[in-house]
PDB file of C-alpha atoms in Angstrom:
ATOM      1  CA  MET A 391       6.246  28.349  23.756  1.00 40.00           C
ATOM      2  CA  TYR A 392       6.259  28.211  19.952  1.00 44.00           C
ATOM      3  CA  LYS A 393       9.170  27.030  17.896  1.00 48.00           C
ATOM      4  CA  GLU A 394      11.423  29.862  16.827  1.00 51.00           C
ATOM      5  CA  GLY A 395      10.299  31.411  13.538  1.00 51.00           C
ATOM      6  CA  LEU A 396       6.827  29.822  13.548  1.00 49.00           C
ATOM      7  CA  THR A 397       3.641  31.831  13.920  1.00 56.00           C
ATOM      8  CA  PHE A 398       0.664  30.584  15.937  1.00 43.00           C
ATOM      9  CA  GLU A 399      -1.141  29.710  12.681  1.00 54.00           C
ATOM     10  CA  GLN A 400       1.841  27.755  11.360  1.00 59.00           C
ATOM     11  CA  GLU A 401       2.174  25.876  14.633  1.00 57.00           C
ATOM     12  CA  GLN A 402      -1.522  24.986  14.576  1.00 59.00           C
ATOM     13  CA  SER A 403      -1.251  23.878  10.946  1.00 65.00           C
ATOM     14  CA  ASN A 404       1.685  21.589  11.759  1.00 70.00           C
ATOM     15  CA  VAL A 405      -0.280  20.018  14.617  1.00 71.00           C
ATOM     16  CA  SER A 406      -3.291  19.501  12.328  1.00 83.00           C
ATOM     17  CA  VAL A 407      -1.184  17.944   9.560  1.00 88.00           C
ATOM     18  CA  LYS A 408       0.500  15.638  12.064  1.00 90.00           C
ATOM     19  CA  SER A 409      -2.940  14.526  13.239  1.00 92.00           C
ATOM     20  CA  VAL A 410      -4.053  13.709   9.680  1.00 93.00           C
ATOM     21  CA  MET A 411      -0.802  11.841   8.961  1.00 96.00           C
ATOM     22  CA  ASN A 412      -1.364   9.818  12.130  1.00 96.00           C
ATOM     23  CA  GLY A 413      -4.782   9.005  10.697  1.00 97.00           C
ATOM     24  CA  VAL A 414      -3.174   7.896   7.426  1.00 98.00           C
ATOM     25  CA  TYR A 415      -0.835   5.506   9.215  1.00 98.00           C
ATOM     26  CA  GLY A 416      -3.589   4.362  11.559  1.00 98.00           C
ATOM     27  CA  TRP A 417      -5.954   3.396   8.730  1.00 98.00           C
ATOM     28  CA  MET A 418      -3.108   1.811   6.763  1.00 98.00           C
ATOM     29  CA  THR A 419      -2.137  -0.296   9.784  1.00 98.00           C
ATOM     30  CA  PHE A 420      -5.751  -1.327  10.337  1.00 99.00           C
ATOM     31  CA  ALA A 421      -6.075  -2.343   6.676  1.00 99.00           C
ATOM     32  CA  LEU A 422      -2.853  -4.371   6.795  1.00 99.00           C
ATOM     33  CA  ALA A 423      -4.014  -6.140   9.957  1.00 98.00           C
ATOM     34  CA  LEU A 424      -7.407  -6.899   8.401  1.00 99.00           C
ATOM     35  CA  SER A 425      -5.797  -8.182   5.202  1.00 98.00           C
ATOM     36  CA  GLY A 426      -3.352 -10.282   7.182  1.00 98.00           C
ATOM     37  CA  LEU A 427      -6.146 -11.832   9.239  1.00 98.00           C
ATOM     38  CA  CYS A 428      -8.233 -12.619   6.146  1.00 98.00           C
ATOM     39  CA  ALA A 429      -5.216 -14.043   4.319  1.00 98.00           C
ATOM     40  CA  TYR A 430      -4.310 -16.222   7.297  1.00 98.00           C
ATOM     41  CA  LEU A 431      -7.860 -17.544   7.723  1.00 98.00           C
ATOM     42  CA  VAL A 432      -8.178 -18.390   4.032  1.00 97.00           C
ATOM     43  CA  GLY A 433      -4.657 -19.757   3.633  1.00 96.00           C
ATOM     44  CA  THR A 434      -4.868 -22.039   6.663  1.00 96.00           C
ATOM     45  CA  THR A 435      -8.422 -23.292   6.101  1.00 97.00           C
ATOM     46  CA  PRO A 436      -8.413 -25.807   3.217  1.00 95.00           C
ATOM     47  CA  ASN A 437     -12.136 -25.565   2.483  1.00 96.00           C
ATOM     48  CA  LEU A 438     -12.032 -21.760   2.328  1.00 96.00           C
ATOM     49  CA  ALA A 439      -8.898 -21.811   0.178  1.00 96.00           C
ATOM     50  CA  LYS A 440     -10.495 -24.257  -2.252  1.00 95.00           C
ATOM     51  CA  ALA A 441     -13.701 -22.218  -2.454  1.00 95.00           C
ATOM     52  CA  LEU A 442     -12.120 -18.760  -2.785  1.00 96.00           C
ATOM     53  CA  LEU A 443      -8.736 -19.235  -4.452  1.00 95.00           C
ATOM     54  CA  THR A 444      -9.632 -21.598  -7.280  1.00 91.00           C
ATOM     55  CA  GLY A 445     -11.726 -21.340 -10.418  1.00 87.00           C
ATOM     56  CA  GLY A 446     -13.787 -18.310 -11.328  1.00 94.00           C
ATOM     57  CA  THR A 447     -14.320 -17.135  -7.745  1.00 96.00           C
ATOM     58  CA  PHE A 448     -10.724 -15.980  -7.427  1.00 96.00           C
ATOM     59  CA  TRP A 449     -10.927 -13.852 -10.569  1.00 95.00           C
ATOM     60  CA  VAL A 450     -14.255 -12.357  -9.499  1.00 97.00           C
ATOM     61  CA  LEU A 451     -12.560 -11.237  -6.274  1.00 97.00           C
ATOM     62  CA  VAL A 452      -9.573  -9.807  -8.167  1.00 96.00           C
ATOM     63  CA  ILE A 453     -11.851  -7.842 -10.505  1.00 97.00           C
ATOM     64  CA  ALA A 454     -13.876  -6.596  -7.529  1.00 98.00           C
ATOM     65  CA  GLU A 455     -10.649  -5.375  -5.888  1.00 98.00           C
ATOM     66  CA  PHE A 456      -9.598  -3.543  -9.034  1.00 97.00           C
ATOM     67  CA  ILE A 457     -12.999  -1.864  -9.320  1.00 98.00           C
ATOM     68  CA  LEU A 458     -12.923  -0.781  -5.669  1.00 98.00           C
ATOM     69  CA  VAL A 459      -9.480   0.817  -6.041  1.00 98.00           C
ATOM     70  CA  MET A 460     -10.569   2.636  -9.193  1.00 97.00           C
ATOM     71  CA  VAL A 461     -13.794   3.873  -7.587  1.00 98.00           C
ATOM     72  CA  ILE A 462     -12.064   5.112  -4.439  1.00 98.00           C
ATOM     73  CA  SER A 463      -9.240   6.808  -6.358  1.00 97.00           C
ATOM     74  CA  ALA A 464     -11.415   8.442  -9.022  1.00 97.00           C
ATOM     75  CA  MET A 465     -14.500   9.372  -7.009  1.00 97.00           C
ATOM     76  CA  ILE A 466     -13.317  10.065  -3.473  1.00 97.00           C
ATOM     77  CA  ASN A 467     -14.000  13.794  -3.841  1.00 94.00           C
ATOM     78  CA  LYS A 468     -17.630  13.057  -4.726  1.00 96.00           C
ATOM     79  CA  MET A 469     -18.391  10.465  -2.028  1.00 97.00           C
ATOM     80  CA  SER A 470     -18.846  10.873   1.700  1.00 97.00           C
ATOM     81  CA  ALA A 471     -16.024  10.132   4.119  1.00 97.00           C
ATOM     82  CA  ALA A 472     -18.088   7.282   5.577  1.00 97.00           C
ATOM     83  CA  LEU A 473     -18.527   5.643   2.159  1.00 98.00           C
ATOM     84  CA  ALA A 474     -14.839   6.079   1.315  1.00 98.00           C
ATOM     85  CA  THR A 475     -13.922   4.449   4.617  1.00 98.00           C
ATOM     86  CA  ALA A 476     -16.330   1.542   4.069  1.00 98.00           C
ATOM     87  CA  LEU A 477     -15.020   0.900   0.547  1.00 98.00           C
ATOM     88  CA  PHE A 478     -11.428   0.997   1.784  1.00 99.00           C
ATOM     89  CA  VAL A 479     -12.183  -1.530   4.524  1.00 98.00           C
ATOM     90  CA  ALA A 480     -13.996  -3.749   1.997  1.00 98.00           C
ATOM     91  CA  TYR A 481     -10.990  -3.569  -0.338  1.00 98.00           C
ATOM     92  CA  ALA A 482      -8.578  -4.514   2.452  1.00 99.00           C
ATOM     93  CA  ALA A 483     -10.720  -7.546   3.309  1.00 98.00           C
ATOM     94  CA  LEU A 484     -11.010  -8.673  -0.324  1.00 98.00           C
ATOM     95  CA  ASN A 485      -7.303  -8.210  -0.927  1.00 98.00           C
ATOM     96  CA  GLY A 486      -6.566 -10.212   2.187  1.00 98.00           C
ATOM     97  CA  ILE A 487      -8.687 -13.073   0.872  1.00 98.00           C
ATOM     98  CA  THR A 488      -6.847 -13.174  -2.451  1.00 97.00           C
ATOM     99  CA  LEU A 489      -3.501 -12.965  -0.630  1.00 98.00           C
ATOM    100  CA  GLY A 490      -4.368 -16.191   1.154  1.00 97.00           C
ATOM    101  CA  PHE A 491      -2.176 -18.001  -1.380  1.00 95.00           C
ATOM    102  CA  ILE A 492       0.849 -16.655   0.520  1.00 97.00           C
ATOM    103  CA  PHE A 493       0.144 -18.993   3.416  1.00 96.00           C
ATOM    104  CA  LEU A 494      -0.301 -21.871   0.984  1.00 95.00           C
ATOM    105  CA  ALA A 495       2.975 -21.249  -0.840  1.00 95.00           C
ATOM    106  CA  TYR A 496       5.392 -20.000   1.835  1.00 96.00           C
ATOM    107  CA  THR A 497       6.449 -21.120   5.304  1.00 96.00           C
ATOM    108  CA  MET A 498       5.160 -19.139   8.272  1.00 96.00           C
ATOM    109  CA  SER A 499       8.665 -18.227   9.434  1.00 96.00           C
ATOM    110  CA  SER A 500       9.664 -16.809   6.039  1.00 96.00           C
ATOM    111  CA  ILE A 501       6.424 -14.806   5.848  1.00 97.00           C
ATOM    112  CA  ALA A 502       7.152 -13.315   9.276  1.00 97.00           C
ATOM    113  CA  LEU A 503      10.755 -12.520   8.309  1.00 97.00           C
ATOM    114  CA  THR A 504       9.656 -10.875   5.067  1.00 98.00           C
ATOM    115  CA  PHE A 505       7.016  -8.830   6.883  1.00 98.00           C
ATOM    116  CA  PHE A 506       9.566  -7.391   9.310  1.00 97.00           C
ATOM    117  CA  VAL A 507      12.080  -6.664   6.540  1.00 98.00           C
ATOM    118  CA  THR A 508       9.324  -4.920   4.575  1.00 98.00           C
ATOM    119  CA  ALA A 509       8.148  -2.994   7.639  1.00 98.00           C
ATOM    120  CA  GLY A 510      11.677  -1.794   8.366  1.00 98.00           C
ATOM    121  CA  THR A 511      12.251  -0.709   4.773  1.00 98.00           C
ATOM    122  CA  PHE A 512       8.856   0.999   4.634  1.00 98.00           C
ATOM    123  CA  ALA A 513       9.475   2.839   7.920  1.00 98.00           C
ATOM    124  CA  ALA A 514      12.859   4.121   6.747  1.00 98.00           C
ATOM    125  CA  MET A 515      11.396   5.423   3.487  1.00 98.00           C
ATOM    126  CA  ALA A 516       8.422   6.959   5.305  1.00 98.00           C
ATOM    127  CA  VAL A 517      10.802   8.904   7.539  1.00 97.00           C
ATOM    128  CA  LEU A 518      12.784   9.993   4.473  1.00 97.00           C
ATOM    129  CA  GLY A 519       9.621  11.186   2.740  1.00 96.00           C
ATOM    130  CA  THR A 520       8.579  13.094   5.858  1.00 95.00           C
ATOM    131  CA  VAL A 521      11.834  14.930   6.556  1.00 95.00           C
ATOM    132  CA  ALA A 522      13.214  15.345   3.017  1.00 93.00           C
ATOM    133  CA  LYS A 523      13.571  19.005   2.055  1.00 91.00           C
ATOM    134  CA  MET A 524      14.032  18.301  -1.641  1.00 94.00           C
ATOM    135  CA  ASP A 525      11.024  17.900  -3.918  1.00 95.00           C
ATOM    136  CA  LEU A 526      10.596  14.225  -4.798  1.00 96.00           C
ATOM    137  CA  THR A 527       8.131  14.879  -7.637  1.00 94.00           C
ATOM    138  CA  LYS A 528      10.674  14.199 -10.395  1.00 95.00           C
ATOM    139  CA  MET A 529      11.702  10.948  -8.714  1.00 96.00           C
ATOM    140  CA  GLY A 530       8.033   9.994  -8.419  1.00 96.00           C
ATOM    141  CA  SER A 531       7.473  10.570 -12.127  1.00 96.00           C
ATOM    142  CA  ILE A 532      10.465   8.411 -13.027  1.00 98.00           C
ATOM    143  CA  LEU A 533       9.349   5.643 -10.677  1.00 98.00           C
ATOM    144  CA  THR A 534       5.820   5.733 -12.074  1.00 97.00           C
ATOM    145  CA  MET A 535       7.175   5.245 -15.593  1.00 98.00           C
ATOM    146  CA  ALA A 536       9.411   2.452 -14.292  1.00 98.00           C
ATOM    147  CA  LEU A 537       6.363   0.830 -12.690  1.00 98.00           C
ATOM    148  CA  ILE A 538       4.561   0.819 -16.030  1.00 98.00           C
ATOM    149  CA  GLY A 539       7.611  -0.826 -17.589  1.00 98.00           C
ATOM    150  CA  LEU A 540       7.665  -3.375 -14.767  1.00 98.00           C
ATOM    151  CA  LEU A 541       4.016  -4.265 -15.367  1.00 98.00           C
ATOM    152  CA  ILE A 542       4.634  -4.726 -19.088  1.00 98.00           C
ATOM    153  CA  ALA A 543       7.729  -6.863 -18.464  1.00 98.00           C
ATOM    154  CA  SER A 544       5.829  -8.990 -15.935  1.00 97.00           C
ATOM    155  CA  ILE A 545       2.999  -9.604 -18.397  1.00 97.00           C
ATOM    156  CA  VAL A 546       5.474 -10.516 -21.147  1.00 98.00           C
ATOM    157  CA  ASN A 547       7.211 -12.949 -18.798  1.00 97.00           C
ATOM    158  CA  ILE A 548       3.950 -14.817 -18.242  1.00 96.00           C
ATOM    159  CA  PHE A 549       4.506 -16.132 -21.766  1.00 97.00           C
ATOM    160  CA  LEU A 550       8.324 -16.222 -21.836  1.00 97.00           C
ATOM    161  CA  HIS A 551       8.850 -17.968 -18.481  1.00 95.00           C
ATOM    162  CA  SER A 552      12.321 -16.420 -18.274  1.00 98.00           C
ATOM    163  CA  SER A 553      14.001 -16.855 -14.875  1.00 96.00           C
ATOM    164  CA  THR A 554      16.390 -13.998 -15.688  1.00 98.00           C
ATOM    165  CA  LEU A 555      13.545 -11.598 -16.435  1.00 98.00           C
ATOM    166  CA  TYR A 556      11.731 -12.865 -13.324  1.00 98.00           C
ATOM    167  CA  TRP A 557      14.607 -11.841 -11.061  1.00 98.00           C
ATOM    168  CA  ILE A 558      15.138  -8.548 -12.884  1.00 98.00           C
ATOM    169  CA  CYS A 559      11.459  -7.744 -12.279  1.00 98.00           C
ATOM    170  CA  THR A 560      11.763  -8.849  -8.651  1.00 98.00           C
ATOM    171  CA  TYR A 561      14.636  -6.546  -7.733  1.00 98.00           C
ATOM    172  CA  ALA A 562      13.228  -3.739  -9.872  1.00 98.00           C
ATOM    173  CA  GLY A 563       9.921  -4.101  -8.014  1.00 98.00           C
ATOM    174  CA  VAL A 564      11.663  -3.803  -4.646  1.00 98.00           C
ATOM    175  CA  LEU A 565      13.523  -0.663  -5.757  1.00 98.00           C
ATOM    176  CA  ILE A 566      10.456   0.924  -7.350  1.00 98.00           C
ATOM    177  CA  PHE A 567       8.110   0.442  -4.394  1.00 98.00           C
ATOM    178  CA  THR A 568      10.825   1.430  -1.924  1.00 98.00           C
ATOM    179  CA  GLY A 569      11.254   4.724  -3.765  1.00 98.00           C
ATOM    180  CA  LEU A 570       7.519   5.212  -4.261  1.00 98.00           C
ATOM    181  CA  THR A 571       6.995   4.945  -0.506  1.00 98.00           C
ATOM    182  CA  ALA A 572       9.153   8.015   0.151  1.00 98.00           C
ATOM    183  CA  TYR A 573       7.554   9.903  -2.744  1.00 98.00           C
ATOM    184  CA  ASP A 574       4.004   9.036  -1.703  1.00 98.00           C
ATOM    185  CA  VAL A 575       4.591  10.012   1.931  1.00 98.00           C
ATOM    186  CA  GLN A 576       5.840  13.435   0.838  1.00 97.00           C
ATOM    187  CA  LYS A 577       2.913  13.809  -1.568  1.00 97.00           C
ATOM    188  CA  ILE A 578       0.393  12.911   1.140  1.00 97.00           C
ATOM    189  CA  LYS A 579       2.032  15.291   3.614  1.00 95.00           C
ATOM    190  CA  ASN A 580       1.776  18.112   1.068  1.00 94.00           C
ATOM    191  CA  LEU A 581      -1.880  17.217   0.452  1.00 94.00           C
ATOM    192  CA  CYS A 582      -2.488  17.469   4.195  1.00 93.00           C
ATOM    193  CA  TYR A 583      -1.138  21.023   4.181  1.00 91.00           C
ATOM    194  CA  GLU A 584      -3.217  21.936   1.122  1.00 91.00           C
ATOM    195  CA  THR A 585      -6.451  20.715   2.729  1.00 89.00           C
ATOM    196  CA  ASP A 586      -5.683  21.940   6.247  1.00 85.00           C
ATOM    197  CA  GLY A 587      -8.677  23.548   7.942  1.00 80.00           C
ATOM    198  CA  GLN A 588     -11.278  22.199   5.504  1.00 86.00           C
ATOM    199  CA  GLY A 589     -13.148  20.123   8.078  1.00 87.00           C
ATOM    200  CA  PHE A 590     -13.563  16.506   9.124  1.00 91.00           C
ATOM    201  CA  GLU A 591     -15.046  15.217   5.847  1.00 95.00           C
ATOM    202  CA  VAL A 592     -12.080  16.400   3.802  1.00 94.00           C
ATOM    203  CA  THR A 593      -9.382  15.382   6.279  1.00 94.00           C
ATOM    204  CA  ARG A 594     -10.905  11.911   6.711  1.00 96.00           C
ATOM    205  CA  LYS A 595     -10.934  11.415   2.934  1.00 97.00           C
ATOM    206  CA  VAL A 596      -7.310  12.573   2.760  1.00 96.00           C
ATOM    207  CA  ALA A 597      -6.483  10.018   5.457  1.00 97.00           C
ATOM    208  CA  ILE A 598      -8.277   7.259   3.541  1.00 98.00           C
ATOM    209  CA  ILE A 599      -6.750   7.967   0.122  1.00 98.00           C
ATOM    210  CA  GLY A 600      -3.347   8.335   1.780  1.00 98.00           C
ATOM    211  CA  ALA A 601      -3.803   5.065   3.651  1.00 98.00           C
ATOM    212  CA  LEU A 602      -4.829   3.297   0.437  1.00 98.00           C
ATOM    213  CA  THR A 603      -1.759   4.611  -1.390  1.00 98.00           C
ATOM    214  CA  LEU A 604       0.683   3.535   1.322  1.00 99.00           C
ATOM    215  CA  TYR A 605      -1.139   0.230   1.829  1.00 99.00           C
ATOM    216  CA  LEU A 606      -0.594  -0.583  -1.847  1.00 99.00           C
ATOM    217  CA  ASP A 607       3.077   0.408  -1.574  1.00 98.00           C
ATOM    218  CA  PHE A 608       3.549  -1.845   1.459  1.00 99.00           C
ATOM    219  CA  VAL A 609       1.717  -4.867   0.060  1.00 99.00           C
ATOM    220  CA  ASN A 610       3.467  -4.716  -3.307  1.00 98.00           C
ATOM    221  CA  LEU A 611       6.856  -4.227  -1.659  1.00 98.00           C
ATOM    222  CA  MET A 612       6.221  -7.254   0.552  1.00 98.00           C
ATOM    223  CA  LEU A 613       5.130  -9.407  -2.388  1.00 98.00           C
ATOM    224  CA  TYR A 614       8.382  -8.655  -4.214  1.00 98.00           C
ATOM    225  CA  MET A 615      10.357  -9.183  -0.999  1.00 98.00           C
ATOM    226  CA  LEU A 616       8.693 -12.594  -0.638  1.00 98.00           C
ATOM    227  CA  ARG A 617      10.240 -13.644  -3.937  1.00 97.00           C
ATOM    228  CA  ILE A 618      13.640 -13.056  -2.344  1.00 97.00           C
ATOM    229  CA  PHE A 619      13.166 -14.059   1.296  1.00 95.00           C
ATOM    230  CA  GLY A 620      10.175 -16.379   1.063  1.00 93.00           C
ATOM    231  CA  GLY A 621      10.854 -20.030   1.766  1.00 92.00           C
ATOM    232  CA  ARG A 622       8.477 -22.172  -0.240  1.00 91.00           C
ATOM    233  CA  LYS A 623       6.725 -25.120   1.360  1.00 87.00           C
ATOM    234  CA  ASP A 624       7.764 -28.578   0.199  1.00 70.00           C
TER     235      ASP A 624
END
């Protein structure tokens, strides 16, 4: 029995889109788990932390991460789904390694607390982005501009060392990435509808680029949350 007002084609499309969105969340969850494992191993193993998080090695890893994100984002339409998946997994592992500092700087209990607060916030915004009838494009544009301003302010504060600006950036970061989560979920859902029926290669790449987008939202939101809830080690 089909929902009232929906044709067979519309019902099939909704099922297909739901399947792709499940893929988005599945790959995002896998990437977060992989990053968390890598971060934990590096952050709790002194020799690994010393080798990977100090000196030039750390910056090589950061640059490699940046390149991977740029390559995936800019060239995903030209690469195979298998390559896109492999690059995404590689990025998640590299990012996990560089996030190992979290376990060096913060207590385990505060990291766990922050993770659950972030997960709850992310889930609420994901639901909002899924069910919202209004177009969130304008909000997304505003938040993107705010994100650019946040990046500039953060760079400036590297030199100013202002505690006031630090906390302004912290709370702004939480608000920006909270809002971007809802916007990005709606954008990905719309992309799923636009590419519906185009085959496995296309839908897998949609799942990967969607997972990357939401992964970045989650990680950045958690990093800003850590500034608030994170208890630093003595």
